[in-house]
Tab-separated table of C-alpha atoms in Angstrom:
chain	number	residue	atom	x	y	z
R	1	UNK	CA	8.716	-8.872	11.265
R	2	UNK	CA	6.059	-8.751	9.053
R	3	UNK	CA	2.791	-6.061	8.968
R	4	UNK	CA	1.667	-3.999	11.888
R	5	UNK	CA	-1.458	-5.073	13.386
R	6	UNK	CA	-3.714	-2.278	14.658
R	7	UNK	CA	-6.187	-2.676	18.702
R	8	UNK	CA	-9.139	-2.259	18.391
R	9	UNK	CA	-9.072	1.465	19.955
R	10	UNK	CA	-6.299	2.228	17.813
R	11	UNK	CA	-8.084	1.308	14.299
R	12	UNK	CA	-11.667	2.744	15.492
R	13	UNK	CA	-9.406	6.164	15.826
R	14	UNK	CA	-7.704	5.472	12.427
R	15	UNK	CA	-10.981	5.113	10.980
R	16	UNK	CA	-12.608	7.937	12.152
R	17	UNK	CA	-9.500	10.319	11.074
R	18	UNK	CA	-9.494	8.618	7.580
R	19	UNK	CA	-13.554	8.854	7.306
R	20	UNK	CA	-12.966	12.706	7.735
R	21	UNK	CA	-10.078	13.012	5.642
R	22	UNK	CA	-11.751	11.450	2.914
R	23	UNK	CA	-15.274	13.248	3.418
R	24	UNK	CA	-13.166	16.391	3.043
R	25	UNK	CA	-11.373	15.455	-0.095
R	26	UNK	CA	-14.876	14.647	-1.614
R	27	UNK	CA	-16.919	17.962	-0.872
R	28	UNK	CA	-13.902	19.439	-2.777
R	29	UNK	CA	-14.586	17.588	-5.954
R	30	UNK	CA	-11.396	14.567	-5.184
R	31	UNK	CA	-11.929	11.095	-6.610
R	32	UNK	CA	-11.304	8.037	-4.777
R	33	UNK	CA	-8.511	5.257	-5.824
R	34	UNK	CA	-7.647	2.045	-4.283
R	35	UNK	CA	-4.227	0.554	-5.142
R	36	UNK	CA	-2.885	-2.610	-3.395
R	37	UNK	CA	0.124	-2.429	-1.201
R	38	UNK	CA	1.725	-5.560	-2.241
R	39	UNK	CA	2.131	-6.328	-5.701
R	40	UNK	CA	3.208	-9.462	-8.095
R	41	UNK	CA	7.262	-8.342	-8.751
R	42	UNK	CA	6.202	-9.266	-12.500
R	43	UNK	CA	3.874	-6.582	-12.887
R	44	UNK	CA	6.061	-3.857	-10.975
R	45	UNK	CA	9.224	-5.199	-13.172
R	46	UNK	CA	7.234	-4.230	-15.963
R	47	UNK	CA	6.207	-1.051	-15.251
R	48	UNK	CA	9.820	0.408	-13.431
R	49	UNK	CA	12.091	-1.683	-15.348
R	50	UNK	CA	14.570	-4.985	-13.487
R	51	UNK	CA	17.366	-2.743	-12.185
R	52	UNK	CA	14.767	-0.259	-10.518
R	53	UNK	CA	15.522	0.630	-7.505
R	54	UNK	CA	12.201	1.813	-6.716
R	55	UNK	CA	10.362	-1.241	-5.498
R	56	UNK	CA	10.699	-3.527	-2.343
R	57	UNK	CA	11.314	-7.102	-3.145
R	58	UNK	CA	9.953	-9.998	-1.052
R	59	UNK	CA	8.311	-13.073	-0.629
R	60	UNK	CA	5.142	-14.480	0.874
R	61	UNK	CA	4.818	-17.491	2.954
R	62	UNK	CA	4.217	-19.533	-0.147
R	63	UNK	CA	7.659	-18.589	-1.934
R	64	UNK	CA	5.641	-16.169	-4.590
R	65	UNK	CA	8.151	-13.053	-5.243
R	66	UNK	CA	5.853	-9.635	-4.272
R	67	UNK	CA	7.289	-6.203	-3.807
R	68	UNK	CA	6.056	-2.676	-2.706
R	69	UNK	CA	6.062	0.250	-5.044
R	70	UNK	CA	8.224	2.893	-3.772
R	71	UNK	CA	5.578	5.492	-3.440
R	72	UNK	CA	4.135	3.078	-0.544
């Protein structure tokens, strides 16, 4: 339960694919984001409504409600 962890080996190759990936996007004119995985389930509420089914619900070690946008 809980996130993946990545070796060593295994995020030095996940880096290097998403370094290229990314340099790629760039020469074509793309624009880089960075949105967090886990949100607040306030803010997500808010944006997709209560009865949405399109967020994850959970909570952290601490008890504070977080969920996961659908799209991730």
């Amino acid at each position: 339960q809980g996130t993946r962890d990545h070796a060593p080996a295994q995020a030095a190759l996940r880096e290097r694919l998403l370094s290229a990936v990314v340099s790629c996007f760039k020469r074509h004119g793309a624009a880089a984001i960075d949105t967090p995985v886990l949100e607040l389930r306030e803010t997500l509420v808010g944006k997709y409504g209560e009865g949405a089914k399109l967020i994850y619900e959970l909570k952290d070690q601490g008890g504070e409600l977080l969920a996961l946008r659908y799209d991730l």
